[in-house]
Coordinates of C-alpha atoms in Angstrom, one line a residue:
M991 CA 173.0 162.3 97.5
G992 CA 176.2 162.5 95.3
T993 CA 177.1 160.7 92.2
T994 CA 179.6 157.9 92.3
S995 CA 182.0 156.3 89.9
G996 CA 181.0 153.2 88.1
D997 CA 184.0 152.6 85.8
D998 CA 184.8 149.2 87.1
P999 CA 184.3 146.8 84.1
A1000 CA 183.9 143.9 86.5
V1001 CA 180.4 145.0 87.3
D1002 CA 179.4 145.6 83.7
P1003 CA 177.9 142.6 81.9
G1004 CA 179.2 143.7 78.5
P1005 CA 177.5 144.9 75.3
P1006 CA 173.9 144.0 74.5
Q1007 CA 172.6 141.1 72.4
M1008 CA 169.2 141.6 71.0
T1009 CA 166.6 139.0 70.1
S1010 CA 163.8 139.4 67.6
S1011 CA 160.8 138.8 69.9
A1012 CA 158.8 141.9 70.5
R1013 CA 156.8 143.4 73.3
A1014 CA 153.4 145.1 73.0
P1015 CA 153.9 148.9 72.5
V1016 CA 153.1 151.2 75.4
G1017 CA 151.2 153.7 73.1
P1018 CA 149.7 153.6 69.7
D1019 CA 152.6 155.5 68.1
R1020 CA 155.4 153.7 70.1
P1021 CA 157.3 151.1 68.2
T1022 CA 158.0 147.8 69.8
A1023 CA 161.5 147.0 70.9
P1024 CA 163.1 143.6 71.0
T1025 CA 163.1 141.9 74.4
R1026 CA 166.1 140.8 76.2
P1027 CA 166.5 137.1 77.0
P1028 CA 165.9 136.5 80.8
A1029 CA 169.6 135.7 81.2
Q1030 CA 170.6 139.2 80.0
V1031 CA 168.0 140.8 82.3
R1032 CA 169.4 138.8 85.2
A1033 CA 172.9 139.8 84.3
L1034 CA 171.9 143.5 84.5
G1035 CA 170.5 142.8 88.0
V1036 CA 173.8 141.2 89.1
A1037 CA 175.7 144.3 87.8
V1038 CA 173.4 146.7 89.6
E1039 CA 173.6 144.7 92.9
A1040 CA 177.5 144.6 92.6
W1041 CA 177.6 148.3 92.0
G1042 CA 175.6 149.0 95.1
R1043 CA 178.2 147.2 97.3
S1044 CA 181.3 148.5 95.4
A1045 CA 181.7 151.6 97.5
G1046 CA 182.7 149.5 100.5
G1047 CA 179.5 149.5 102.5
A1048 CA 176.4 147.4 102.5
T1049 CA 174.8 150.0 100.2
R1050 CA 175.7 153.4 98.7
R1051 CA 173.6 155.2 101.3
D1052 CA 174.4 153.4 104.6
D1053 CA 173.7 156.8 106.3
L1054 CA 169.9 156.3 105.8
P1055 CA 168.8 155.0 109.2
W1056 CA 166.1 152.7 107.9
R1057 CA 168.7 150.7 106.1
S1058 CA 170.2 149.5 109.4
T1059 CA 166.9 147.9 110.5
R1060 CA 164.8 144.9 109.5
D1061 CA 161.9 146.0 111.7
A1062 CA 158.9 145.8 109.4
W1063 CA 157.0 148.6 111.1
A1064 CA 160.0 151.0 110.9
V1065 CA 160.4 150.1 107.2
L1066 CA 156.7 150.8 106.6
V1067 CA 157.0 154.1 108.3
S1068 CA 160.1 155.1 106.3
E1069 CA 158.5 154.1 103.0
T1070 CA 155.3 156.1 103.9
L1071 CA 157.3 159.2 104.9
A1072 CA 159.5 159.0 101.8
Q1073 CA 156.6 159.2 99.3
Q1074 CA 157.0 162.4 97.3
T1075 CA 159.4 163.8 99.9
Q1076 CA 163.1 164.7 99.9
L1077 CA 165.1 162.3 102.0
S1078 CA 166.8 165.2 103.8
R1079 CA 163.4 165.9 105.4
V1080 CA 162.5 162.3 105.9
V1081 CA 165.5 161.4 108.2
P1082 CA 164.6 163.6 111.1
A1083 CA 160.9 162.9 110.7
Y1084 CA 161.6 159.2 110.8
H1085 CA 163.4 159.4 114.1
R1086 CA 160.7 161.7 115.5
F1087 CA 157.8 159.5 114.4
L1088 CA 159.3 156.3 115.7
A1089 CA 160.2 157.9 119.0
S1090 CA 156.4 158.6 119.4
F1091 CA 155.1 155.4 117.8
P1092 CA 157.7 152.6 118.0
T1093 CA 155.2 150.0 117.1
A1094 CA 152.0 149.6 115.1
S1095 CA 150.1 149.0 118.3
S1096 CA 151.3 152.3 119.8
C1097 CA 150.3 154.1 116.7
A1098 CA 146.9 152.5 116.5
A1099 CA 146.2 153.3 120.2
A1100 CA 146.8 157.0 119.7
P1101 CA 144.3 159.5 118.5
L1102 CA 144.7 160.5 114.8
G1103 CA 145.4 164.0 116.0
D1104 CA 148.6 162.9 117.8
V1105 CA 149.8 161.1 114.7
L1106 CA 149.2 164.2 112.7
R1107 CA 151.2 166.2 115.2
A1108 CA 154.1 163.8 114.9
W1109 CA 153.8 164.2 111.1
E1110 CA 154.5 167.9 111.3
G1111 CA 156.6 169.3 108.5
M1112 CA 156.0 166.4 106.1
G1113 CA 153.0 167.5 104.2
Y1114 CA 150.5 165.2 102.4
N1115 CA 148.8 164.6 105.7
R1116 CA 146.6 161.9 104.2
R1117 CA 149.7 159.7 104.5
A1118 CA 149.6 160.1 108.2
R1119 CA 145.9 159.2 108.3
N1120 CA 146.5 156.1 106.1
L1121 CA 149.4 155.0 108.3
H1122 CA 147.2 155.3 111.4
L1123 CA 144.5 153.3 109.6
A1124 CA 147.1 150.7 108.6
A1125 CA 148.3 150.4 112.2
T1126 CA 144.8 149.9 113.3
A1127 CA 144.3 147.2 110.7
L1128 CA 147.6 145.5 111.8
V1129 CA 146.3 145.3 115.3
E1130 CA 142.9 144.0 114.3
R1131 CA 144.1 141.5 111.7
H1132 CA 147.7 140.6 112.5
D1133 CA 148.2 141.0 116.2
G1134 CA 150.1 144.3 115.6
Q1135 CA 152.7 142.7 113.3
V1136 CA 153.4 143.7 109.7
P1137 CA 152.7 140.6 107.6
D1138 CA 155.3 138.9 105.3
D1139 CA 152.7 138.5 102.6
L1140 CA 152.1 140.6 99.5
A1141 CA 148.3 140.2 99.4
A1142 CA 148.0 141.0 103.2
L1143 CA 150.2 144.1 102.8
L1144 CA 148.2 145.3 99.8
D1145 CA 145.1 145.0 101.8
L1146 CA 146.3 147.6 104.3
P1147 CA 145.0 151.2 103.9
G1148 CA 147.3 153.4 101.9
V1149 CA 149.7 150.6 101.0
G1150 CA 150.2 150.2 97.2
P1151 CA 152.3 147.9 95.0
Y1152 CA 155.6 149.8 95.6
T1153 CA 155.3 150.1 99.4
A1154 CA 154.1 146.5 99.8
R1155 CA 157.1 145.1 97.8
A1156 CA 159.5 147.5 99.6
V1157 CA 158.4 146.1 102.9
L1158 CA 158.9 142.5 101.6
A1159 CA 162.4 143.3 100.2
F1160 CA 163.7 145.7 102.9
A1161 CA 162.2 144.2 106.0
F1162 CA 161.9 140.5 105.2
E1163 CA 164.7 140.4 102.6
R1164 CA 162.4 138.7 100.1
D1165 CA 163.5 138.4 96.4
V1166 CA 161.0 140.8 95.0
G1167 CA 161.7 143.9 92.9
V1168 CA 160.6 147.4 93.7
V1169 CA 159.7 150.0 91.2
D1170 CA 159.6 153.7 92.4
T1171 CA 160.3 156.7 90.3
N1172 CA 164.1 156.2 90.5
A1173 CA 164.0 152.5 89.6
G1174 CA 161.4 153.2 86.8
R1175 CA 163.9 155.5 85.0
V1176 CA 166.6 152.7 85.0
L1177 CA 164.1 150.2 83.8
A1178 CA 162.8 152.4 81.0
R1179 CA 166.1 153.7 79.8
G1180 CA 168.6 151.0 80.5
V1181 CA 166.6 147.7 80.3
A1182 CA 163.7 148.3 78.0
G1183 CA 164.8 151.4 76.0
Q1184 CA 161.2 152.6 75.9
P1185 CA 158.4 153.3 78.3
V1186 CA 157.0 150.2 80.0
R1187 CA 153.6 149.4 81.5
P1188 CA 153.4 148.6 85.2
A1189 CA 153.2 144.8 84.7
E1190 CA 156.1 144.9 82.3
A1191 CA 158.2 147.0 84.7
Q1192 CA 157.4 144.6 87.6
G1193 CA 158.3 141.6 85.5
L1194 CA 161.6 143.1 84.5
V1195 CA 162.7 144.1 88.0
D1196 CA 161.6 140.7 89.5
T1197 CA 163.7 139.0 86.9
M1198 CA 166.7 141.2 87.7
V1199 CA 166.8 140.3 91.4
P1200 CA 169.8 138.0 92.1
P1201 CA 168.8 135.0 94.2
G1202 CA 169.1 135.8 97.9
Q1203 CA 170.0 139.4 97.2
G1204 CA 166.5 141.1 97.2
W1205 CA 167.5 143.6 99.9
S1206 CA 170.8 144.7 98.5
F1207 CA 169.6 144.7 94.9
G1208 CA 166.6 146.8 95.7
Q1209 CA 168.7 149.4 97.6
A1210 CA 171.2 149.5 94.8
L1211 CA 168.6 150.0 92.1
L1212 CA 167.0 152.9 94.0
D1213 CA 170.4 154.5 94.5
L1214 CA 171.3 154.1 90.9
G1215 CA 168.3 156.0 89.8
A1216 CA 168.6 158.6 92.5
T1217 CA 172.3 159.4 92.0
V1218 CA 173.3 158.4 88.5
C1219 CA 170.3 157.8 86.3
T1220 CA 168.8 161.1 87.3
I1221 CA 166.0 163.0 85.7
R1222 CA 167.8 165.9 83.9
A1223 CA 171.5 165.0 84.0
P1224 CA 172.1 161.3 84.0
D1225 CA 175.8 160.4 84.5
C1226 CA 176.1 157.6 82.0
R1227 CA 179.9 157.3 82.5
A1228 CA 179.3 156.3 86.2
C1229 CA 176.6 153.8 85.4
P1230 CA 177.3 150.0 85.8
L1231 CA 174.9 149.4 82.8
R1232 CA 176.6 151.9 80.5
R1233 CA 177.6 149.3 77.9
R1234 CA 174.2 147.8 77.7
C1235 CA 171.8 150.7 78.3
R1236 CA 169.6 150.8 75.3
W1237 CA 168.9 154.6 75.6
A1238 CA 172.6 155.5 75.9
L1239 CA 173.6 153.2 73.1
A1240 CA 171.1 154.9 70.9
G1241 CA 172.6 158.3 71.7
R1242 CA 170.0 159.3 74.3
P1243 CA 167.4 160.3 71.8
D1244 CA 164.2 162.3 72.6
P1245 CA 161.8 161.5 73.9
D1246 CA 163.3 160.2 77.0
P1247 CA 161.8 156.7 77.5
A1248 CA 161.4 157.4 81.2
R1249 CA 158.7 159.9 80.5
G1250 CA 155.4 158.3 81.0
S1251 CA 156.9 155.0 82.0
A1252 CA 155.6 152.9 84.9
G1253 CA 156.7 154.1 88.3
V1254 CA 158.1 157.4 87.1
S1255 CA 156.4 160.3 88.8
V1256 CA 155.0 163.3 86.9
T1257 CA 155.6 166.9 87.7
Q1258 CA 153.4 168.2 90.5
S1259 CA 151.1 171.1 89.9
R1260 CA 152.2 174.5 91.3
F1261 CA 152.1 174.5 95.1
A1262 CA 152.1 178.2 95.8
G1263 CA 148.5 179.4 95.9
S1264 CA 147.1 176.0 95.5
D1265 CA 144.4 174.2 97.6
R1266 CA 147.2 171.9 98.8
Q1267 CA 149.0 174.9 100.3
G1268 CA 145.8 176.0 102.1
R1269 CA 145.2 172.5 103.4
G1270 CA 148.7 172.4 104.8
R1271 CA 148.3 175.8 106.5
L1272 CA 145.0 174.7 108.1
V1273 CA 146.5 171.5 109.5
T1274 CA 149.5 173.4 110.8
A1275 CA 147.2 175.8 112.6
L1276 CA 145.1 173.0 114.0
R1277 CA 148.2 171.3 115.4
A1278 CA 148.5 174.2 117.8
G1279 CA 144.8 173.9 118.9
P1280 CA 141.2 174.4 117.8
V1281 CA 140.5 177.1 115.2
S1282 CA 137.3 179.1 115.5
P1283 CA 135.0 179.7 112.5
D1284 CA 136.1 183.4 112.1
A1285 CA 139.8 182.4 112.1
I1286 CA 139.6 179.6 109.4
A1287 CA 140.2 181.9 106.4
V1288 CA 143.2 183.5 108.0
A1289 CA 144.6 180.2 109.1
A1290 CA 144.3 178.9 105.5
G1291 CA 146.1 182.0 104.2
W1292 CA 143.0 183.3 102.3
A1293 CA 141.6 186.1 104.6
D1294 CA 139.9 187.6 101.5
D1295 CA 138.4 184.3 100.4
P1296 CA 136.6 182.6 103.3
A1297 CA 134.4 180.6 100.9
R1298 CA 137.5 178.9 99.5
A1299 CA 138.9 178.3 103.0
E1300 CA 135.6 176.7 104.1
R1301 CA 135.5 174.5 101.0
V1302 CA 139.0 173.2 101.7
L1303 CA 138.2 172.7 105.4
R1304 CA 135.2 170.6 104.4
T1305 CA 137.4 168.3 102.3
L1306 CA 139.7 167.8 105.3
E1307 CA 136.6 167.0 107.4
A1308 CA 135.4 164.5 104.8
E1309 CA 138.8 162.8 104.8
G1310 CA 138.7 162.4 108.6
L1311 CA 141.6 164.8 109.2
V1312 CA 139.4 167.5 110.9
V1313 CA 136.5 167.4 113.3
R1314 CA 134.0 170.2 113.5
H1315 CA 132.0 171.2 116.6
S1316 CA 128.4 172.3 116.5
D1317 CA 129.6 175.9 116.7
G1318 CA 131.8 175.5 113.7
T1319 CA 135.1 175.3 115.6
A1320 CA 137.6 172.9 113.9
R1321 CA 140.1 170.7 115.6
L1322 CA 142.2 167.6 114.9
P1323 CA 140.6 164.2 115.6

């Protein structure tokens, strides 16, 4: 994704006006900040949504294939694939997965092993298992259809608050806000000027949604965080909120309010040499076929530590990602 220019004053609501009411602090040493009146929060949302359309397309990233559909299953698949994964890897996987499983019913009818094979290259294989479980639940509870209901979505395996609201906004065009790591940075820096709790972040973003524009606003907010309000080098001059961003107006002081704020992801532990790497290697080997007991350590990349390989394999088995035969041979379900 590339940064874009946001110097059009028509999409900027102007300088901030503060009120004296205060919110509860996020931490014991975090001072409270004055809240914005709801009208100001809504004005920020209007500016974000207008910025999203100002490049001439429906969104700043019309090239993302899931933005051209309102099929709720496809949206759910895209959101599950995109969790903790670079979009450059998600796009081909999205096409490949939907070619194999175009509906929830087709996914539910397939063995989990087939779903794991279609998930190849994406990592975090529990996501594939959860998507398979969600598809099964959709068939059992909703005739294979993704429901247009927050509580019903949250009741699906592996579906959390962000994914549920993303399906509502991006498949059903409901006026609900979405808070992922990109949106969380914008909310903490630009709207609140300090870290916010999950309920506070959700309240802010829901207030920001312009009526009837839940889809376009949500896409714009995610794009703003991904391309402008980035982690290490935010391009404040290109931001449609630049005149009202509390963090920018304060001179971008440390600590960055996005750190520790709701929705903002934390740095992953080192992958190389980790159990996660061994898990991935094992599942990759199992995609090609069963693995005998004497080959498990080599498949995990720990030929000199078979006890570790066995321990990791047992966690995969406990999670339902691996089946063991009586002779110890492992295979996908």
